[in-house]
Amino acid sequence: RQVSVVDWDEETAEKGGFETFMLKEIHEQADAIADTLADRTAPGTHVDLDDVGALDENMLRGVKRILITGCGTAYHAGLMGRYAIEEWAQIRTEIDVASEYRYRKQLVGPGDLVIGMTQSGETADTLAALRAAREAGATVLAVTNVVGSQATRDADGVLYTRAGMEIGVAATKTFVCQVAVMYLLALKLAERGR
């Protein structure tokens, strides 16, 4: 495999004077959201999700239906994304817990976009759900925080949350960044519908 260098250092993995990693990460949320949104909204006239090597916006053309899947906190971020996509882009959107979805008959195919939400990009149930959707002919998009994770290799496209390292067990900044990315995606889809 190709070697990928992770640009996190020892200082990033320190508590930085906070009592817990969770408290540190709660305080990092504003900067994490700024990193998530910054260049994607920089033009001021449209949303730019065409990250180099991540998401080719052409894969969003012709999407007729969307299914979002994930586990735990990622599932809940997907719920918020569903509401935004349906409200702003007027695209029928469903959501399912990945551990349930992967064991059902895949009623997706060409024209469907399946979005897998996973902070680590390594959640087994979400990976299995994405693979099943892809085998059924759907286009697969991973929303994740980790460059080079399995989800990024299995998907047709990737939207990175850019939340930075999160060590605390309870998702804080990764959750708000996933919601922000889903809102950006909803806005991009709404732009395409004009």
Coordinates of N, CA, C and O in Angstrom, one line a residue:
R1 N 0.8 -1.2 0.0 CA 0.0 0.0 0.0 C 0.9 1.2 0.0 O 2.0 1.3 0.5
Q2 N 0.3 2.3 -0.5 CA 1.0 3.6 -0.5 C 1.0 4.1 0.9 O 0.1 4.0 1.6
V3 N 2.2 4.7 1.2 CA 2.3 5.3 2.6 C 1.7 6.6 2.7 O 1.8 7.5 1.8
S4 N 0.9 6.8 3.7 CA 0.2 8.1 4.0 C 0.8 8.7 5.3 O 0.8 8.0 6.3
V5 N 1.2 9.9 5.3 CA 1.8 10.5 6.5 C 0.7 11.3 7.2 O 0.0 12.1 6.6
V6 N 0.5 11.0 8.5 CA -0.5 11.6 9.3 C 0.2 12.8 9.9 O 1.2 12.7 10.6
D7 N -0.4 14.0 9.8 CA 0.2 15.2 10.2 C -0.1 15.6 11.7 O 0.0 16.7 12.1
W8 N -0.6 14.7 12.5 CA -0.8 14.9 13.9 C 0.5 14.6 14.6 O 1.2 13.7 14.3
D9 N 0.7 15.4 15.7 CA 1.9 15.2 16.5 C 1.6 14.9 17.9 O 0.4 14.9 18.3
E10 N 2.6 14.8 18.7 CA 2.4 14.5 20.1 C 1.6 15.6 20.8 O 0.8 15.3 21.7
E11 N 1.9 16.8 20.5 CA 1.2 17.9 21.1 C -0.4 17.8 20.9 O -1.1 18.2 21.7
T12 N -0.7 17.4 19.7 CA -2.2 17.2 19.3 C -2.8 16.2 20.3 O -4.0 16.4 20.6
A13 N -2.1 15.2 20.7 CA -2.6 14.2 21.5 C -2.5 14.5 23.0 O -2.7 13.6 23.8
E14 N -2.1 15.7 23.4 CA -2.1 16.1 24.8 C -3.3 16.8 25.1 O -4.1 17.4 24.3
K15 N -3.6 16.9 26.4 CA -4.8 17.6 26.9 C -4.8 19.1 26.9 O -5.8 19.7 27.0
G16 N -3.6 19.6 26.7 CA -3.5 21.1 26.5 C -4.0 21.9 27.7 O -4.6 23.0 27.5
G17 N -3.8 21.4 28.9 CA -4.2 22.1 30.1 C -5.6 21.8 30.5 O -6.0 22.3 31.6
F18 N -6.4 21.1 29.8 CA -7.7 20.7 30.2 C -7.7 19.5 31.0 O -6.8 18.6 30.9
E19 N -8.7 19.3 31.9 CA -8.8 18.2 32.8 C -9.0 16.9 32.0 O -8.5 15.8 32.4
T20 N -9.8 16.9 30.9 CA -10.0 15.7 30.2 C -9.9 16.0 28.7 O -10.0 17.2 28.3
F21 N -9.7 15.0 27.9 CA -9.7 15.1 26.4 C -11.1 15.6 26.0 O -11.2 16.4 25.0
M22 N -12.2 15.1 26.6 CA -13.5 15.5 26.2 C -13.7 17.0 26.3 O -14.2 17.7 25.4
L23 N -13.3 17.6 27.4 CA -13.4 19.0 27.6 C -12.5 19.8 26.6 O -13.0 20.8 26.0
K24 N -11.3 19.3 26.4 CA -10.5 19.9 25.3 C -11.2 19.9 24.0 O -11.2 20.9 23.3
E25 N -11.8 18.8 23.6 CA -12.4 18.7 22.3 C -13.7 19.5 22.2 O -14.0 20.0 21.1
I26 N -14.4 19.7 23.3 CA -15.5 20.6 23.3 C -15.1 22.0 23.0 O -15.7 22.7 22.2
H27 N -14.0 22.4 23.6 CA -13.4 23.7 23.3 C -12.8 23.9 21.9 O -12.7 25.0 21.4
E28 N -12.5 22.8 21.3 CA -12.0 22.8 19.9 C -13.1 22.8 18.8 O -12.7 23.0 17.6
Q29 N -14.3 22.7 19.2 CA -15.4 22.6 18.2 C -15.5 23.8 17.3 O -15.6 23.6 16.1
A30 N -15.3 25.0 17.8 CA -15.4 26.2 16.9 C -14.4 26.2 15.8 O -14.7 26.4 14.6
D31 N -13.1 25.9 16.2 CA -12.0 25.8 15.2 C -12.3 24.6 14.2 O -12.0 24.8 13.0
A32 N -12.7 23.5 14.7 CA -13.0 22.4 13.9 C -14.1 22.7 12.8 O -13.9 22.4 11.6
I33 N -15.1 23.3 13.2 CA -16.2 23.7 12.3 C -15.6 24.7 11.3 O -15.9 24.6 10.1
A34 N -14.8 25.6 11.7 CA -14.2 26.6 10.8 C -13.4 25.9 9.8 O -13.4 26.2 8.6
D35 N -12.6 24.9 10.2 CA -11.8 24.1 9.2 C -12.7 23.3 8.2 O -12.4 23.2 7.1
T36 N -13.8 22.8 8.7 CA -14.7 22.1 7.9 C -15.4 23.0 6.8 O -15.5 22.5 5.7
L37 N -15.7 24.2 7.2 CA -16.4 25.1 6.3 C -15.5 26.0 5.4 O -15.9 26.3 4.3
A38 N -14.4 26.4 5.9 CA -13.6 27.5 5.4 C -13.5 27.5 3.9 O -14.2 28.4 3.2
D39 N -12.7 26.7 3.2 CA -12.5 26.9 1.8 C -13.7 26.3 1.0 O -13.9 26.6 -0.2
R40 N -14.6 25.6 1.6 CA -15.8 25.0 0.9 C -16.8 26.1 0.7 O -17.7 25.9 -0.1
T41 N -16.7 27.2 1.5 CA -17.7 28.3 1.3 C -17.0 29.6 0.9 O -17.7 30.6 0.8
A42 N -15.7 29.5 0.7 CA -14.9 30.7 0.4 C -15.4 31.6 -0.7 O -15.3 32.8 -0.6
P43 N -15.9 31.0 -1.8 CA -16.3 31.9 -2.9 C -17.4 32.8 -2.5 O -17.6 33.9 -3.1
G44 N -18.2 32.4 -1.5 CA -19.4 33.3 -1.1 C -20.6 33.2 -2.0 O -21.6 33.8 -1.7
T45 N -20.5 32.5 -3.1 CA -21.6 32.4 -4.1 C -22.1 30.9 -4.2 O -23.2 30.7 -4.7
H46 N -21.3 30.0 -3.8 CA -21.7 28.6 -3.9 C -20.9 27.7 -2.9 O -19.9 28.2 -2.4
V47 N -21.3 26.5 -2.8 CA -20.6 25.5 -2.0 C -19.7 24.7 -2.9 O -20.1 24.2 -3.9
D48 N -18.4 24.6 -2.5 CA -17.4 23.8 -3.3 C -17.0 22.6 -2.5 O -16.2 22.7 -1.5
L49 N -17.4 21.5 -2.9 CA -17.1 20.2 -2.2 C -16.1 19.4 -3.0 O -15.8 18.2 -2.6
D50 N -15.6 19.9 -4.1 CA -14.7 19.1 -5.0 C -13.3 19.1 -4.4 O -12.4 19.6 -5.0
D51 N -13.1 18.5 -3.2 CA -11.8 18.3 -2.6 C -10.9 17.5 -3.5 O -11.4 16.5 -4.1
V52 N -9.7 17.8 -3.6 CA -8.7 17.1 -4.4 C -8.6 15.7 -3.9 O -8.4 15.4 -2.7
G53 N -8.9 14.7 -4.8 CA -8.8 13.3 -4.4 C -9.9 12.8 -3.5 O -9.8 11.7 -2.9
A54 N -10.9 13.6 -3.3 CA -12.0 13.1 -2.3 C -13.3 13.0 -3.0 O -13.8 11.9 -3.2
L55 N -13.9 14.1 -3.4 CA -15.3 14.1 -4.0 C -15.3 14.8 -5.3 O -15.0 16.0 -5.4
D56 N -15.6 14.1 -6.3 CA -15.8 14.7 -7.6 C -17.3 15.1 -7.6 O -18.2 14.2 -7.6
E57 N -17.6 16.3 -7.7 CA -19.0 16.8 -7.6 C -19.9 16.2 -8.7 O -21.1 16.2 -8.6
N58 N -19.3 15.7 -9.8 CA -20.1 15.1 -10.9 C -20.8 13.9 -10.4 O -21.9 13.5 -11.0
M59 N -20.4 13.2 -9.3 CA -21.1 12.1 -8.9 C -22.4 12.4 -8.2 O -23.3 11.5 -8.1
L60 N -22.6 13.7 -8.0 CA -23.9 14.1 -7.4 C -25.0 14.3 -8.5 O -26.2 14.5 -8.2
R61 N -24.6 14.4 -9.7 CA -25.5 14.6 -10.8 C -26.5 13.4 -10.9 O -26.1 12.3 -10.9
G62 N -27.7 13.7 -11.1 CA -28.7 12.7 -11.4 C -29.1 11.9 -10.2 O -29.8 10.8 -10.3
V63 N -28.8 12.3 -9.0 CA -29.2 11.6 -7.8 C -30.7 11.7 -7.6 O -31.2 12.8 -7.6
K64 N -31.4 10.6 -7.6 CA -32.8 10.6 -7.4 C -33.3 10.3 -6.0 O -34.4 10.8 -5.6
R65 N -32.5 9.6 -5.3 CA -32.8 9.2 -3.9 C -31.5 9.0 -3.1 O -30.5 8.6 -3.7
I66 N -31.6 9.3 -1.8 CA -30.5 9.2 -1.0 C -30.8 8.3 0.2 O -31.9 8.4 0.8
L67 N -29.9 7.5 0.6 CA -30.0 6.7 1.8 C -28.7 7.0 2.7 O -27.6 6.9 2.1
I68 N -28.9 7.4 3.9 CA -27.8 7.6 4.8 C -27.8 6.5 5.8 O -28.8 6.1 6.3
T69 N -26.6 6.0 6.1 CA -26.4 5.0 7.1 C -25.2 5.2 8.0 O -24.3 5.8 7.6
G70 N -25.3 4.8 9.2 CA -24.2 5.0 10.2 C -24.6 4.3 11.5 O -25.7 3.8 11.6
C71 N -23.8 4.4 12.5 CA -24.0 3.9 13.8 C -23.8 4.9 14.8 O -22.9 5.8 14.7
G72 N -24.5 4.8 15.9 CA -24.3 5.7 17.1 C -24.4 7.2 16.7 O -25.4 7.6 16.1
T73 N -23.4 8.0 17.1 CA -23.4 9.4 16.9 C -23.4 9.8 15.4 O -24.1 10.7 15.0
A74 N -22.8 9.0 14.6 CA -22.8 9.2 13.2 C -24.2 9.1 12.6 O -24.6 9.9 11.7
Y75 N -24.9 8.1 13.1 CA -26.3 8.0 12.7 C -27.1 9.2 13.0 O -27.9 9.7 12.2
H76 N -26.9 9.8 14.2 CA -27.7 11.0 14.6 C -27.3 12.2 13.8 O -28.1 13.0 13.5
A77 N -26.0 12.3 13.4 CA -25.6 13.4 12.5 C -26.3 13.2 11.1 O -26.7 14.2 10.5
G78 N -26.4 11.9 10.7 CA -27.1 11.6 9.5 C -28.6 12.0 9.5 O -29.1 12.5 8.5
L79 N -29.2 11.9 10.7 CA -30.6 12.3 10.8 C -30.7 13.8 10.5 O -31.6 14.2 9.8
M80 N -29.8 14.6 11.1 CA -29.9 16.0 10.8 C -29.6 16.3 9.4 O -30.2 17.2 8.8
G81 N -28.7 15.6 8.8 CA -28.4 15.7 7.3 C -29.7 15.4 6.5 O -30.0 16.1 5.5
R82 N -30.4 14.4 6.9 CA -31.6 14.0 6.2 C -32.6 15.2 6.1 O -33.2 15.5 5.1
Y83 N -32.8 15.8 7.3 CA -33.8 16.9 7.3 C -33.3 18.0 6.4 O -34.2 18.6 5.7
A84 N -32.1 18.3 6.4 CA -31.6 19.4 5.6 C -31.7 19.1 4.1 O -32.1 19.9 3.3
I85 N -31.3 17.9 3.7 CA -31.4 17.5 2.3 C -32.8 17.5 1.8 O -33.1 18.0 0.7
E86 N -33.8 17.0 2.6 CA -35.2 17.0 2.2 C -35.7 18.4 2.1 O -36.4 18.7 1.2
E87 N -35.4 19.2 3.1 CA -35.9 20.6 3.1 C -35.3 21.4 2.0 O -36.1 22.1 1.3
W88 N -34.0 21.4 1.9 CA -33.4 22.4 0.9 C -33.2 21.8 -0.5 O -33.4 22.6 -1.4
A89 N -32.9 20.5 -0.6 CA -32.7 20.0 -2.0 C -33.9 19.3 -2.5 O -33.9 18.9 -3.7
Q90 N -34.9 19.0 -1.7 CA -36.1 18.3 -2.1 C -35.9 17.0 -2.7 O -36.5 16.6 -3.7
I91 N -34.9 16.2 -2.1 CA -34.6 14.9 -2.6 C -35.0 13.9 -1.5 O -34.7 14.1 -0.3
R92 N -35.8 12.9 -1.9 CA -36.2 11.9 -1.0 C -35.0 11.2 -0.3 O -34.1 10.7 -1.0
T93 N -35.0 11.3 1.0 CA -33.9 10.8 1.8 C -34.3 9.8 2.9 O -35.3 10.2 3.6
E94 N -33.7 8.7 3.0 CA -34.0 7.8 4.0 C -32.8 7.6 4.9 O -31.7 7.9 4.5
I95 N -33.0 7.1 6.1 CA -31.8 6.8 7.0 C -32.0 5.5 7.7 O -33.2 5.2 8.0
D96 N -30.9 4.8 7.9 CA -31.0 3.5 8.5 C -29.8 3.3 9.4 O -28.7 3.7 9.0
V97 N -29.9 2.6 10.4 CA -28.8 2.2 11.3 C -28.0 1.1 10.5 O -28.6 0.1 10.0
A98 N -26.8 1.3 10.3 CA -26.0 0.4 9.5 C -26.0 -1.1 9.9 O -26.0 -2.0 9.1
S99 N -26.1 -1.3 11.2 CA -26.1 -2.7 11.7 C -27.4 -3.4 11.3 O -27.4 -4.6 11.2
E100 N -28.4 -2.6 11.0 CA -29.7 -3.2 10.5 C -29.7 -3.3 9.0 O -30.1 -4.3 8.4
Y101 N -29.3 -2.2 8.4 CA -29.3 -2.1 6.9 C -28.6 -3.2 6.2 O -29.0 -3.7 5.2
R102 N -27.4 -3.5 6.7 CA -26.5 -4.5 6.0 C -27.2 -5.9 5.9 O -26.7 -6.7 5.1
Y103 N -28.1 -6.2 6.8 CA -28.7 -7.5 6.8 C -30.0 -7.6 6.0 O -30.6 -8.7 5.9
R104 N -30.5 -6.5 5.4 CA -31.7 -6.5 4.7 C -31.4 -6.5 3.2 O -30.3 -6.3 2.7
K105 N -32.5 -6.8 2.4 CA -32.3 -6.8 1.0 C -32.0 -5.4 0.6 O -32.7 -4.4 1.0
Q106 N -31.1 -5.2 -0.3 CA -30.6 -3.9 -0.8 C -31.6 -3.4 -1.9 O -31.5 -3.9 -3.0
L107 N -32.4 -2.4 -1.5 CA -33.4 -1.9 -2.5 C -32.8 -0.5 -3.0 O -33.5 0.5 -3.0
V108 N -31.6 -0.6 -3.4 CA -30.9 0.6 -4.0 C -30.3 0.2 -5.3 O -30.1 -1.0 -5.6
G109 N -30.0 1.1 -6.1 CA -29.4 0.8 -7.4 C -28.9 2.1 -8.1 O -28.7 3.1 -7.4
P110 N -28.7 2.1 -9.4 CA -28.3 3.2 -10.1 C -29.2 4.4 -9.9 O -30.4 4.2 -9.8
G111 N -28.7 5.6 -9.7 CA -29.5 6.8 -9.4 C -29.6 7.0 -7.9 O -30.1 8.1 -7.5
D112 N -29.2 6.1 -7.1 CA -29.3 6.2 -5.7 C -27.9 6.5 -5.1 O -26.9 6.0 -5.6
L113 N -27.9 7.4 -4.1 CA -26.7 7.8 -3.4 C -26.8 7.2 -2.0 O -27.7 7.6 -1.3
V114 N -25.8 6.4 -1.6 CA -25.8 5.9 -0.2 C -24.6 6.6 0.5 O -23.5 6.5 0.0
I115 N -24.9 7.2 1.6 CA -23.9 8.0 2.3 C -23.6 7.2 3.6 O -24.5 7.0 4.4
G116 N -22.4 6.8 3.8 CA -22.0 6.1 5.0 C -21.3 7.1 6.0 O -20.3 7.7 5.6
M117 N -21.9 7.3 7.1 CA -21.3 8.2 8.1 C -20.5 7.4 9.1 O -21.0 6.5 9.7
T118 N -19.2 7.8 9.3 CA -18.4 7.1 10.2 C -17.2 8.0 10.6 O -16.4 8.4 9.7
Q119 N -17.1 8.3 11.9 CA -16.0 9.2 12.3 C -14.6 8.6 12.0 O -13.8 9.2 11.4
S120 N -14.4 7.3 12.3 CA -13.1 6.7 12.1 C -12.9 6.2 10.7 O -11.8 6.0 10.3
G121 N -14.0 5.9 10.0 CA -13.9 5.3 8.7 C -13.6 3.8 8.7 O -13.3 3.2 7.7
E122 N -13.7 3.3 9.9 CA -13.5 1.8 10.2 C -14.6 1.1 10.8 O -14.4 -0.1 11.2
T123 N -15.8 1.7 11.0 CA -16.9 1.1 11.7 C -17.4 -0.1 10.8 O -17.8 0.1 9.7
A124 N -17.3 -1.3 11.4 CA -17.5 -2.5 10.6 C -18.9 -2.6 10.0 O -19.0 -2.9 8.8
D125 N -19.9 -2.3 10.8 CA -21.3 -2.3 10.2 C -21.5 -1.3 9.1 O -22.2 -1.6 8.1
T126 N -20.9 -0.1 9.2 CA -21.1 0.9 8.2 C -20.3 0.5 6.9 O -20.8 0.6 5.8
L127 N -19.1 -0.1 7.1 CA -18.4 -0.6 6.0 C -19.1 -1.7 5.2 O -19.2 -1.7 4.0
A128 N -19.7 -2.6 6.0 CA -20.5 -3.7 5.3 C -21.7 -3.1 4.6 O -22.0 -3.6 3.5
A129 N -22.4 -2.1 5.2 CA -23.5 -1.5 4.5 C -23.1 -0.8 3.2 O -23.8 -0.9 2.2
L130 N -22.0 -0.1 3.3 CA -21.5 0.6 2.0 C -21.2 -0.4 1.0 O -21.5 -0.2 -0.2
R131 N -20.5 -1.5 1.3 CA -20.2 -2.5 0.3 C -21.4 -3.2 -0.3 O -21.5 -3.4 -1.5
A132 N -22.4 -3.4 0.6 CA -23.7 -4.0 0.1 C -24.4 -3.1 -0.9 O -24.9 -3.5 -1.9
A133 N -24.4 -1.8 -0.6 CA -25.0 -0.8 -1.4 C -24.3 -0.7 -2.8 O -24.9 -0.6 -3.8
R134 N -23.0 -0.7 -2.7 CA -22.2 -0.6 -3.9 C -22.4 -1.8 -4.8 O -22.5 -1.7 -6.0
E135 N -22.5 -3.0 -4.2 CA -22.7 -4.2 -5.0 C -24.1 -4.2 -5.6 O -24.3 -4.8 -6.7
A136 N -25.0 -3.5 -5.0 CA -26.4 -3.4 -5.5 C -26.5 -2.3 -6.6 O -27.5 -2.1 -7.2
G137 N -25.4 -1.6 -6.9 CA -25.3 -0.6 -8.0 C -25.5 0.8 -7.6 O -25.5 1.7 -8.5
A138 N -25.6 1.1 -6.3 CA -25.7 2.5 -5.9 C -24.3 3.2 -5.9 O -23.3 2.6 -5.8
T139 N -24.3 4.5 -5.9 CA -23.1 5.3 -5.8 C -22.9 5.5 -4.3 O -23.9 5.7 -3.5
V140 N -21.7 5.3 -3.8 CA -21.4 5.4 -2.4 C -20.5 6.5 -2.0 O -19.5 6.8 -2.6
L141 N -20.9 7.3 -1.0 CA -20.2 8.4 -0.5 C -19.9 8.2 1.0 O -20.8 7.9 1.7
A142 N -18.6 8.3 1.3 CA -18.2 8.2 2.8 C -18.1 9.6 3.3 O -17.5 10.5 2.7
V143 N -18.6 9.8 4.5 CA -18.4 11.0 5.3 C -17.6 10.6 6.5 O -18.1 9.8 7.4
T144 N -16.4 11.0 6.6 CA -15.5 10.5 7.6 C -14.4 11.6 8.0 O -14.3 12.6 7.3
N145 N -13.7 11.3 9.1 CA -12.7 12.2 9.6 C -11.3 11.8 9.2 O -10.4 12.5 9.3
V146 N -11.2 10.5 8.8 CA -9.8 9.9 8.7 C -9.4 9.6 7.3 O -10.0 8.8 6.6
V147 N -8.4 10.3 6.9 CA -7.9 10.2 5.5 C -7.2 8.8 5.5 O -6.5 8.4 6.4
G148 N -7.5 8.0 4.4 CA -6.9 6.7 4.2 C -7.6 5.6 4.9 O -7.1 4.5 4.9
S149 N -8.7 5.9 5.6 CA -9.4 4.8 6.3 C -10.1 3.9 5.3 O -10.1 4.2 4.1
Q150 N -10.6 2.8 5.7 CA -11.2 1.8 4.9 C -12.4 2.4 4.1 O -12.6 2.1 2.9
A151 N -13.2 3.2 4.8 CA -14.3 3.8 4.1 C -13.9 4.6 2.9 O -14.6 4.6 1.9
T152 N -12.8 5.3 3.0 CA -12.3 6.1 1.9 C -11.9 5.3 0.7 O -12.0 5.7 -0.4
R153 N -11.4 4.1 1.0 CA -11.0 3.2 -0.1 C -12.2 2.4 -0.7 O -12.1 2.1 -1.9
D154 N -13.2 2.2 0.1 CA -14.4 1.5 -0.4 C -15.4 2.4 -1.2 O -16.3 1.9 -1.9
A155 N -15.4 3.7 -0.9 CA -16.4 4.6 -1.5 C -16.0 5.1 -2.8 O -14.9 5.2 -3.2
D156 N -17.1 5.6 -3.6 CA -16.9 6.3 -4.8 C -16.4 7.7 -4.6 O -15.7 8.3 -5.5
G157 N -16.7 8.3 -3.5 CA -16.3 9.6 -3.2 C -16.3 9.8 -1.7 O -16.9 9.0 -0.9
V158 N -15.6 10.8 -1.2 CA -15.4 11.1 0.2 C -15.6 12.6 0.5 O -15.2 13.4 -0.2
L159 N -16.3 12.8 1.6 CA -16.3 14.2 2.2 C -15.7 14.1 3.6 O -16.2 13.4 4.5
Y160 N -14.6 14.7 3.7 CA -13.8 14.7 5.0 C -14.4 15.8 5.9 O -14.7 16.9 5.5
T161 N -14.5 15.4 7.2 CA -15.1 16.4 8.2 C -14.0 17.3 8.7 O -14.3 18.4 9.1
R162 N -12.7 17.0 8.6 CA -11.6 17.8 9.0 C -11.7 18.2 10.5 O -11.3 19.3 10.9
A163 N -12.2 17.3 11.3 CA -12.4 17.7 12.8 C -11.1 17.6 13.5 O -11.0 18.1 14.7
G164 N -10.1 16.9 13.0 CA -8.9 16.7 13.8 C -9.0 15.6 14.7 O -10.1 15.0 14.8
M165 N -7.9 15.2 15.4 CA -7.9 14.1 16.3 C -8.9 14.2 17.4 O -9.0 15.3 18.0
E166 N -9.7 13.2 17.6 CA -10.6 13.1 18.7 C -10.3 11.9 19.5 O -10.4 10.8 19.0
I167 N -9.9 12.1 20.8 CA -9.5 11.0 21.6 C -10.6 10.6 22.6 O -10.8 9.4 23.0
G168 N -11.4 11.6 23.1 CA -12.5 11.3 24.0 C -13.4 10.3 23.4 O -13.7 10.3 22.2
V169 N -14.0 9.5 24.2 CA -14.9 8.5 23.8 C -16.2 9.1 23.2 O -16.7 8.6 22.1
A170 N -16.8 10.0 23.9 CA -18.0 10.6 23.4 C -17.7 11.6 22.2 O -16.8 12.5 22.4
A171 N -18.3 11.4 21.1 CA -18.0 12.3 19.9 C -18.5 13.7 20.2 O -19.7 13.9 20.6
T172 N -17.7 14.7 20.1 CA -18.1 16.1 20.3 C -17.9 16.8 19.0 O -18.8 17.0 18.2
K173 N -16.6 17.2 18.7 CA -16.3 17.9 17.5 C -16.5 17.1 16.2 O -16.9 17.7 15.2
T174 N -16.3 15.8 16.3 CA -16.6 15.0 15.1 C -18.1 15.1 14.7 O -18.5 15.1 13.6
F175 N -18.9 15.0 15.8 CA -20.4 15.1 15.5 C -20.8 16.4 14.9 O -21.4 16.5 13.8
V176 N -20.3 17.6 15.4 CA -20.7 18.8 14.9 C -20.2 19.0 13.5 O -20.8 19.7 12.6
C177 N -19.0 18.5 13.2 CA -18.4 18.6 11.9 C -19.1 17.7 10.9 O -19.3 18.1 9.7
Q178 N -19.6 16.6 11.3 CA -20.4 15.7 10.4 C -21.7 16.4 10.1 O -22.1 16.4 8.9
V179 N -22.3 17.1 11.0 CA -23.5 17.8 10.8 C -23.2 19.0 9.8 O -24.0 19.2 8.8
A180 N -22.1 19.7 10.0 CA -21.8 20.8 9.1 C -21.6 20.3 7.7 O -22.0 20.9 6.7
V181 N -20.9 19.1 7.5 CA -20.6 18.6 6.2 C -22.0 18.2 5.5 O -22.2 18.4 4.3
M182 N -22.9 17.6 6.3 CA -24.2 17.2 5.7 C -25.0 18.5 5.3 O -25.7 18.4 4.3
Y183 N -24.8 19.5 6.1 CA -25.5 20.8 5.6 C -24.9 21.3 4.4 O -25.6 21.8 3.5
L184 N -23.6 21.2 4.2 CA -22.9 21.7 3.0 C -23.4 20.8 1.8 O -23.7 21.3 0.7
L185 N -23.5 19.5 2.0 CA -23.9 18.6 1.0 C -25.4 19.0 0.6 O -25.7 19.0 -0.6
A186 N -26.2 19.2 1.6 CA -27.6 19.6 1.3 C -27.7 20.9 0.5 O -28.4 21.0 -0.5
L187 N -26.8 21.9 0.8 CA -26.8 23.1 0.1 C -26.3 22.9 -1.4 O -26.8 23.4 -2.3
K188 N -25.3 22.0 -1.5 CA -24.7 21.7 -2.9 C -25.8 21.1 -3.7 O -26.0 21.4 -4.9
L189 N -26.5 20.1 -3.1 CA -27.6 19.4 -3.9 C -28.7 20.4 -4.2 O -29.3 20.3 -5.3
A190 N -29.0 21.3 -3.3 CA -30.0 22.3 -3.6 C -29.6 23.3 -4.7 O -30.4 23.6 -5.6
E191 N -28.3 23.6 -4.8 CA -27.8 24.4 -5.9 C -27.9 23.7 -7.2 O -28.3 24.4 -8.2
R192 N -27.7 22.4 -7.2 CA -27.8 21.7 -8.5 C -29.3 21.6 -8.9 O -29.5 21.5 -10.1
G193 N -30.2 21.7 -8.0 CA -31.6 21.6 -8.4 C -32.2 22.9 -9.0 O -33.3 22.9 -9.5
R194 N -31.4 24.0 -8.9 CA -31.9 25.2 -9.4 C -31.9 25.3 -10.9 O -31.2 24.7 -11.6

